[in-house]
Short mmCIF file of C-alpha atoms in Angstrom, two decimals:
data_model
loop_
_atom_site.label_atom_id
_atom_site.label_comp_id
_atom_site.label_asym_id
_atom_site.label_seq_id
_atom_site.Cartn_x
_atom_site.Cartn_y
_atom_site.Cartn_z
CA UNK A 1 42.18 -5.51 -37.94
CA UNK A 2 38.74 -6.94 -36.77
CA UNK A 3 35.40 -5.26 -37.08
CA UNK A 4 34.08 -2.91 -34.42
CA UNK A 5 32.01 -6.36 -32.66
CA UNK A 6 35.56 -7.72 -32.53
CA UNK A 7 37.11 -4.79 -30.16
CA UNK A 8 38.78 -6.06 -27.00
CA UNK A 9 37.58 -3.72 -23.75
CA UNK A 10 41.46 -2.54 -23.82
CA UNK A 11 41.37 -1.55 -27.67
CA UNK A 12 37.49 0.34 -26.77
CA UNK A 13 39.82 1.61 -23.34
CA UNK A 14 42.47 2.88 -25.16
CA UNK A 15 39.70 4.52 -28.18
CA UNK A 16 38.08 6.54 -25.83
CA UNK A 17 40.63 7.44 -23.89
CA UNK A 18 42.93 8.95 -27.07
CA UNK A 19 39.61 10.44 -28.64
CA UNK A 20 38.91 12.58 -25.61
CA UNK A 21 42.50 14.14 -25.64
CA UNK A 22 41.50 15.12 -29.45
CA UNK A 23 43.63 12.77 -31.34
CA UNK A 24 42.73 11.85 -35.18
CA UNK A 25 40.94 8.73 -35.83
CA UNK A 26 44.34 7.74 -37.94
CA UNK A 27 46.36 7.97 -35.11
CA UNK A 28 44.05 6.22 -32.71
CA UNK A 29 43.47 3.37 -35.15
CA UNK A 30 47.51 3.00 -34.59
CA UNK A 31 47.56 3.05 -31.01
CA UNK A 32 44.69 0.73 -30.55
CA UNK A 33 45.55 -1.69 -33.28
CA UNK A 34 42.70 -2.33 -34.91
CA UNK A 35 41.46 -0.70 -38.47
CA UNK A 36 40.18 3.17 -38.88
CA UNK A 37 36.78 2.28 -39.69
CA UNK A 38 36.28 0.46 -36.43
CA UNK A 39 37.55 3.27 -33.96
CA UNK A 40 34.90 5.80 -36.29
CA UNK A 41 32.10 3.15 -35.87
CA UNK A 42 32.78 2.97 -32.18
CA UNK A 43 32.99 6.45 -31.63
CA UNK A 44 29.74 7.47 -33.21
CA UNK A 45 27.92 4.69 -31.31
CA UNK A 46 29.07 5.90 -28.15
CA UNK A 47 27.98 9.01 -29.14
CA UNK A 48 24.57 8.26 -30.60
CA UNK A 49 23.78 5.33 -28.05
CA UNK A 50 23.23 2.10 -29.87
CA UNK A 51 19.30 1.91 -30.65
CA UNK A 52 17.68 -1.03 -28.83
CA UNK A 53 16.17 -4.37 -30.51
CA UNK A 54 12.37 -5.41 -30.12
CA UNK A 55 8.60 -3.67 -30.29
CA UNK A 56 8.42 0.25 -29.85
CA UNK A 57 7.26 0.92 -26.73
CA UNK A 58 3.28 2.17 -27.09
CA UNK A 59 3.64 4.84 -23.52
CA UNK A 60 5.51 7.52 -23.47
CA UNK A 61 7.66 8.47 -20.24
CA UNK A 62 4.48 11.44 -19.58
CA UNK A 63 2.04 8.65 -19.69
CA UNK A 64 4.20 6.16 -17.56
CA UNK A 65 4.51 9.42 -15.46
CA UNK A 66 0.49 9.83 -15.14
CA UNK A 67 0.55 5.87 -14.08
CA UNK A 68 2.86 6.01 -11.48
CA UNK A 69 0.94 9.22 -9.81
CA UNK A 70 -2.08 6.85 -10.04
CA UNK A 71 -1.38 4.31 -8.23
CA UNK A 72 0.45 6.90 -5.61
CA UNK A 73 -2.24 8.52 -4.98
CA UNK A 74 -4.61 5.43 -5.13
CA UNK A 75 -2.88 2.52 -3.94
CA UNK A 76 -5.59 0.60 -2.59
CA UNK A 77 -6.87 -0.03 -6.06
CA UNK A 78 -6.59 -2.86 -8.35
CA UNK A 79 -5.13 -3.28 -11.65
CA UNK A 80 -8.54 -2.91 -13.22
CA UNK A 81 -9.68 0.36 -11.66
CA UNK A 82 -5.92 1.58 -11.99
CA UNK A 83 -6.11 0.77 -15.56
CA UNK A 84 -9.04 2.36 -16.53
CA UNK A 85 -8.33 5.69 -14.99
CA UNK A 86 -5.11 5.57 -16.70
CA UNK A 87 -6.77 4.71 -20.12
CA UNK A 88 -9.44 7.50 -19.11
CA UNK A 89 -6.42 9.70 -19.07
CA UNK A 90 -6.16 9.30 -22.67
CA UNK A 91 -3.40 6.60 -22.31
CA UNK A 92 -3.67 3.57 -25.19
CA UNK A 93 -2.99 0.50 -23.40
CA UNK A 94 -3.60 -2.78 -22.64
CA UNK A 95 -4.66 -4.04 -18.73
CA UNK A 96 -1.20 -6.46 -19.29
CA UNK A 97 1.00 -3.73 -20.55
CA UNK A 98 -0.93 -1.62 -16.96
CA UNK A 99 0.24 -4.37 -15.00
CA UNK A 100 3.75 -5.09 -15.96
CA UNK A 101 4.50 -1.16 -16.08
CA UNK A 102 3.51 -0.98 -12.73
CA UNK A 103 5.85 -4.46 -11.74
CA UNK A 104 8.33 -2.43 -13.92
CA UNK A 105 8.37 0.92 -11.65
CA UNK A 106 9.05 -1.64 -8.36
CA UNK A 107 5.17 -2.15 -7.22
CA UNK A 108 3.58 -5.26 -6.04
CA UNK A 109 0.66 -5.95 -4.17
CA UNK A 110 0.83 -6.89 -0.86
CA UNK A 111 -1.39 -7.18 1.89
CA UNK A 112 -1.20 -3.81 3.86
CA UNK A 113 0.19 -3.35 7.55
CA UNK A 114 -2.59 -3.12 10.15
CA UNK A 115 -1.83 -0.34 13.04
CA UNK A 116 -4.14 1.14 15.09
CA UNK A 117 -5.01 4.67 14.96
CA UNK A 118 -3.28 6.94 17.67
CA UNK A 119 -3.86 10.15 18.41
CA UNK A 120 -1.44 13.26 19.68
CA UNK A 121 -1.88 12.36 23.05
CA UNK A 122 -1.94 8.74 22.93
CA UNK A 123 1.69 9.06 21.12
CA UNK A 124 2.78 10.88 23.79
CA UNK A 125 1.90 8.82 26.29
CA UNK A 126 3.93 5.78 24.32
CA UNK A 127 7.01 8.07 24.00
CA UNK A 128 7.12 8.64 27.68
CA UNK A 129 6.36 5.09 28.44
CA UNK A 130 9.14 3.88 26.12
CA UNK A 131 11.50 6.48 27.68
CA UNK A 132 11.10 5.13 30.95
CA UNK A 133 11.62 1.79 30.14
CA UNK A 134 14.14 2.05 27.98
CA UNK A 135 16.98 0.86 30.50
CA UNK A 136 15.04 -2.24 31.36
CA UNK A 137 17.54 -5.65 31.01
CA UNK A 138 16.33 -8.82 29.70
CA UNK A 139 16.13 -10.56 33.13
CA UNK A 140 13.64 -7.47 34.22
CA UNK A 141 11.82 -8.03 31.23
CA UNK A 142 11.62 -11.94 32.01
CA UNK A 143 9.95 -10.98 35.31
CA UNK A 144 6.49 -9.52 33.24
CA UNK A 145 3.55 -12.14 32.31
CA UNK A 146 2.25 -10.52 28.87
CA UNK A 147 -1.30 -11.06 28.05
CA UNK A 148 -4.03 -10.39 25.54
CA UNK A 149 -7.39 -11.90 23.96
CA UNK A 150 -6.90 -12.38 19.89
CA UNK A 151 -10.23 -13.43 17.91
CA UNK A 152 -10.25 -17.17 15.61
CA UNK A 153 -12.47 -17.31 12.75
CA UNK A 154 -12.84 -20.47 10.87
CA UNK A 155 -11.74 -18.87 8.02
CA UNK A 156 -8.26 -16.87 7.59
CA UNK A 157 -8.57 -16.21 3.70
CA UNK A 158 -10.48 -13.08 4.19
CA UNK A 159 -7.71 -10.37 4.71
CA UNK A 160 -9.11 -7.20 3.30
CA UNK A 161 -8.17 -5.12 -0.02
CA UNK A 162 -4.54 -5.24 -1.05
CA UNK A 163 -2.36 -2.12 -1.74
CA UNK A 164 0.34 -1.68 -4.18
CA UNK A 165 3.63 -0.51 -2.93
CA UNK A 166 6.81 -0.52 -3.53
CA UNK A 167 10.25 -2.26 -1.55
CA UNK A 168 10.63 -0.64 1.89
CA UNK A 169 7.33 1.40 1.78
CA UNK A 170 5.66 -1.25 4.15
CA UNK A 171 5.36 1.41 7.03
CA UNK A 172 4.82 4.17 4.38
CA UNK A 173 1.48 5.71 6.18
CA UNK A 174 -0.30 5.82 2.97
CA UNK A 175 -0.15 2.14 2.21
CA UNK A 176 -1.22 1.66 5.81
CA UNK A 177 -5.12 0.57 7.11
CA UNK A 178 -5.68 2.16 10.33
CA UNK A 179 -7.69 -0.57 12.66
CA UNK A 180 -10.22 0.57 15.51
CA UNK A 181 -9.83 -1.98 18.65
CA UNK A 182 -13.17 -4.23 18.28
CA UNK A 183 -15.62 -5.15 20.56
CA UNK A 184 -15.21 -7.61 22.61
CA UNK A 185 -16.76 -10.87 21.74
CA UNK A 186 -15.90 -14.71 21.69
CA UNK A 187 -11.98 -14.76 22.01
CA UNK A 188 -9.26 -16.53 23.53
CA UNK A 189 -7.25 -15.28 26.41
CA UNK A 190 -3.57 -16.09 26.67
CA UNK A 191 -0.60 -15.18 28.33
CA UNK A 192 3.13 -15.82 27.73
CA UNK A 193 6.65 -15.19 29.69
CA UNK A 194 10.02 -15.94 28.31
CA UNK A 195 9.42 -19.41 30.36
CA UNK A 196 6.82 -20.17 28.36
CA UNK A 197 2.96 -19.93 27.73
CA UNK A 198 -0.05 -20.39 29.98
CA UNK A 199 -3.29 -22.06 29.67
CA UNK A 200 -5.80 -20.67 27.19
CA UNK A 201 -9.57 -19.50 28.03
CA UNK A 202 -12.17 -19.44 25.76
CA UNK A 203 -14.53 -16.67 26.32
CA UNK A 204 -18.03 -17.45 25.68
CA UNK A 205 -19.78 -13.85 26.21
CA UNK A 206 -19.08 -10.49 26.29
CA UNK A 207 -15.75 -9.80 28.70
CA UNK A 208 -16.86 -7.28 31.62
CA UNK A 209 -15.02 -7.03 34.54
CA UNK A 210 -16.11 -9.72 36.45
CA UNK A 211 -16.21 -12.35 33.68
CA UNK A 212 -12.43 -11.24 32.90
CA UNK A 213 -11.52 -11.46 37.33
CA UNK A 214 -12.68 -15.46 36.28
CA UNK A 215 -10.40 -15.49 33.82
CA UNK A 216 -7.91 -14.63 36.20
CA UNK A 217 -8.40 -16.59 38.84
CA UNK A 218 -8.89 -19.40 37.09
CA UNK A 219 -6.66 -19.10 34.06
CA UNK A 220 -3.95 -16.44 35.25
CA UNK A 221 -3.05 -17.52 38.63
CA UNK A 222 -2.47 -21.26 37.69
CA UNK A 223 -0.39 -20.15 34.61
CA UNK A 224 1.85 -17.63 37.03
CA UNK A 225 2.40 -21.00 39.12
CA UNK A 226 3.25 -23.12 35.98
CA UNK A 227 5.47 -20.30 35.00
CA UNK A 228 6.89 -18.43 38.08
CA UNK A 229 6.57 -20.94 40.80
CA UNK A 230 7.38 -18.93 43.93
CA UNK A 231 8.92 -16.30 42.29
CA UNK A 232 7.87 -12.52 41.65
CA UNK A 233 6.50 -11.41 38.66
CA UNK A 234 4.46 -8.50 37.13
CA UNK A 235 1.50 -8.69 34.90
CA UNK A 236 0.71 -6.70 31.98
CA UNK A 237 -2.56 -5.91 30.47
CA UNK A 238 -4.17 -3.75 28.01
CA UNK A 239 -6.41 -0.69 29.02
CA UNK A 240 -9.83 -2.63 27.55
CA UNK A 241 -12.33 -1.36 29.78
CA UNK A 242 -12.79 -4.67 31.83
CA UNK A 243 -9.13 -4.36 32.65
CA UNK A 244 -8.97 -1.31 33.91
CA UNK A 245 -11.97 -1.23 36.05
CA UNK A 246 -11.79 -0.75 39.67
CA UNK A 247 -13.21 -4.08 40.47
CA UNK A 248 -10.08 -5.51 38.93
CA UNK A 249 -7.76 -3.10 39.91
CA UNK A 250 -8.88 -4.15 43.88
CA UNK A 251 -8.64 -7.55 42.84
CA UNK A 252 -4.70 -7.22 41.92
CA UNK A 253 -4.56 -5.35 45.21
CA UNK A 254 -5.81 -8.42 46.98
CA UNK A 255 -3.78 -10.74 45.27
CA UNK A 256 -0.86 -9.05 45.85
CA UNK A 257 -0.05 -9.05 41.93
CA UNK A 258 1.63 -5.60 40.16
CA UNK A 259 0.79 -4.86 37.41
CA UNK A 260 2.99 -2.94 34.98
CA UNK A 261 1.62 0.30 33.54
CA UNK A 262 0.75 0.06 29.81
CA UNK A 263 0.27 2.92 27.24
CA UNK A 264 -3.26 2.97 25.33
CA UNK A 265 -3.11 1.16 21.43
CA UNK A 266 0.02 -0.45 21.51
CA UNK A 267 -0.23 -4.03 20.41
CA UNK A 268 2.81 -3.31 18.83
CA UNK A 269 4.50 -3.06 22.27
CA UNK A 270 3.28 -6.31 23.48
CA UNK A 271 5.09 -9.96 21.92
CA UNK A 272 2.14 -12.09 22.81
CA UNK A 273 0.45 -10.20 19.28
CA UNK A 274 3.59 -11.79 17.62
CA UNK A 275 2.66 -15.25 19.69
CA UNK A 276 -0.92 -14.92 18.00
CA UNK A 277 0.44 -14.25 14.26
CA UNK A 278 2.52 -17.27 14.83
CA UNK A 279 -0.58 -19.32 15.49
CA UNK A 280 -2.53 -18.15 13.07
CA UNK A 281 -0.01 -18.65 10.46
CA UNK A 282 0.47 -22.18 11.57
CA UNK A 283 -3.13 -22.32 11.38
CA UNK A 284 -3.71 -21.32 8.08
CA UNK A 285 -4.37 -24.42 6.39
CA UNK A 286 -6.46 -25.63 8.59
CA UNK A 287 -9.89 -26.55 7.58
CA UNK A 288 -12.31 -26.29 10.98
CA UNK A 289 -15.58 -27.44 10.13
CA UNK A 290 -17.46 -25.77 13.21
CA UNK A 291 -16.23 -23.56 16.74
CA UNK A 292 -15.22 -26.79 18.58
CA UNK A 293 -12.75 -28.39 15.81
CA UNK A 294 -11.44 -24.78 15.64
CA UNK A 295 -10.67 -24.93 19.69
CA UNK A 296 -9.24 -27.75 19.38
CA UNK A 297 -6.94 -26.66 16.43
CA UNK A 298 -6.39 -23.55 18.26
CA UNK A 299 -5.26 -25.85 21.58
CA UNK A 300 -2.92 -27.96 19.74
CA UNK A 301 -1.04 -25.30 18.20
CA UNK A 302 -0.62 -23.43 20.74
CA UNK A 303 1.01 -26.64 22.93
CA UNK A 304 3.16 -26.39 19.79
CA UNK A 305 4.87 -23.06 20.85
CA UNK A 306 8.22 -23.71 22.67
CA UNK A 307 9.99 -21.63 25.38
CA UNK A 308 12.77 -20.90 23.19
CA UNK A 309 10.51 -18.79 21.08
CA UNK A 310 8.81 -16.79 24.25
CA UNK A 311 12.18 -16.42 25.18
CA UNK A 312 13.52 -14.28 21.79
CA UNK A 313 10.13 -12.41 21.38
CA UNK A 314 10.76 -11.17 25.38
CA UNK A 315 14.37 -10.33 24.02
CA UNK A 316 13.17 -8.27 21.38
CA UNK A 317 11.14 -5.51 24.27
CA UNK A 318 14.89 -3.33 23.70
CA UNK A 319 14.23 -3.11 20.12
CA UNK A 320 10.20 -2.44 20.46
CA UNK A 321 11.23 0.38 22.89
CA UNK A 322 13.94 1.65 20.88
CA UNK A 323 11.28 1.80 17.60
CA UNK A 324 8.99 3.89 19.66
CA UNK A 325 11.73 6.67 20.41
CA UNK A 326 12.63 6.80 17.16
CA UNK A 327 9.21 7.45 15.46
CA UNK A 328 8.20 9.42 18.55
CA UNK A 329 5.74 7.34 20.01
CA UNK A 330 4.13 6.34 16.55
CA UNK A 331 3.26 2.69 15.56
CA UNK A 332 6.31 0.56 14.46
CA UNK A 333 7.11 -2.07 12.85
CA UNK A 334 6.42 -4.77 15.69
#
């Protein structure tokens, strides 16, 4: 006959289980083999709940309420302003207590997604484009040089305000920055294949169109060699505004080069972005003291990209494709 701490998960099993078909606590205590006392102490605590150990708790479920529709509706602020509009609320606690509430309801703070802004049209466009393409094979895929220009600044620390959010809310539109393309300026031009990379260009002035046919002839053409050999291929380009001018366009034309048709604001179409985030991460210890030790850091990292990785981000154009049908030509993930 032990004491209720002493019950075996059979003897609490069997207690439950005989108390719910309305037997006496005598005839339970019997069945269960333990003492009277202990099957009326363990009833009563499940029915009272056993009251927990440790400091009373100074918010109330309304107030932990108010904090969570805080930082819903503000997630781009931090602890401190979140804490003092909660406290403004009427709301006695500490910045601490603020902070591990908010850990406690599944929110951390994170750096928030970039994607550009698209409008009705523009999404449109993307689900049409992704339709069509959507049957494309790997090998088909392997035929397209991707390009784009991605901006280096000596410094990578500066990343913008953080957002609090919770697990699996990283596409969540509200704890999203919406990014405008920027001007051009001093960037480097790339491209990539599943073969490989190209040679990068450093652009020293503002890209127009006859600046970026340069960069083609002089950049472009030797990486389709290094890349293609003799072999067909088509190029793909955003719609920046020296691309798409009809200087270049008659350019391609001359050069007998396709070029594959590309929907407005859709970096997240294109793996060479993923190429560049790889770089930069690689990068981000990297201390350049001035614009030439930064080329040169850019140079040797990017020698440090293999084909084997070209070759899984062109694998991945399915997926991309698939993403955009399913969010109707919104930004994804990629």
């Amino acid at each position: 006959m032990g004491k209720t701490s002493d019950l075996t998960a059979v003897q609490k099993t069997i207690i439950d289980t005989l108390h719910k078909e309305g037997k006496t606590q005598k005839v339970i205590a019997k069945e269960a083999g333990c003492s009277q006392s202990s099957v009326s102490k363990h009833i009563n605590r499940q029915a009272k709940g056993r009251k927990k150990c440790g400091r009373k708790k100074c918010t109330s479920s309304r107030d932990n309420r108010t904090l969570q529709r805080i930082v819903t509706t503000n997630p781009f602020k931090n602890v401190g302003e979140i804490h003092k509009e909660w406290t403004a609320a009427g709301v006695s606690a500490s910045r601490t207590t603020t902070r591990r509430l908010m850990k406690d309801m599944g929110f951390r703070c994170r750096i928030p997604c970039v994607k550009p802004l698209l409008n009705k049209k523009q999404r449109k466009k993307r689900l049409a484009w992704a339709k069509d393409k959507k049957d494309w094979t790997d090998a088909e895929w392997s035929k397209v040089m991707f390009s784009d220009e991605s901006k280096f600044c000596i410094s990578f620390g500066n990343q913008g305000p953080r957002v609090w959010r919770k697990s699996g809310e990283a596409q969540n539109p509200r704890c999203m920055r919406s990014s405008v393309k920027f001007p051009p300026s001093v960037m480097v031009w790339g491209a990539m294949s599943s073969a490989g990379v190209g040679p990068l260009c450093f652009l020293r002035s503002r890209v127009n169109a006859a600046i970026y046919q340069e960069v083609l002839e002089h950049f472009m053409l030797p990486a389709a060699d290094q890349l293609y050999g003799d072999a067909d291929f088509t190029f793909q380009q955003d719609l920046a505004p020296a691309h798409s001018a009809k200087t270049t366009s008659t350019w391609f034309k001359d050069h007998g080069i396709p070029v594959l048709d590309w929907p407005a604001n859709s970096p997240d179409l294109n793996p060479i972005e993923n190429l560049w985030g790889i770089v930069k991460r690689r990068m981000q210890y990297a201390r350049p003291n001035n614009a030439e030790e930064l080329k040169t850091t850019i140079r040797a990292t990017w020698a440090l990209i293999t084909p084997e990785q070209c070759h899984r981000l062109i694998e991945s154009m399915p997926r991309r494709i698939t993403a955009v049908i399913e969010a109707k030509g919104a930004p994804t993930k990629y």
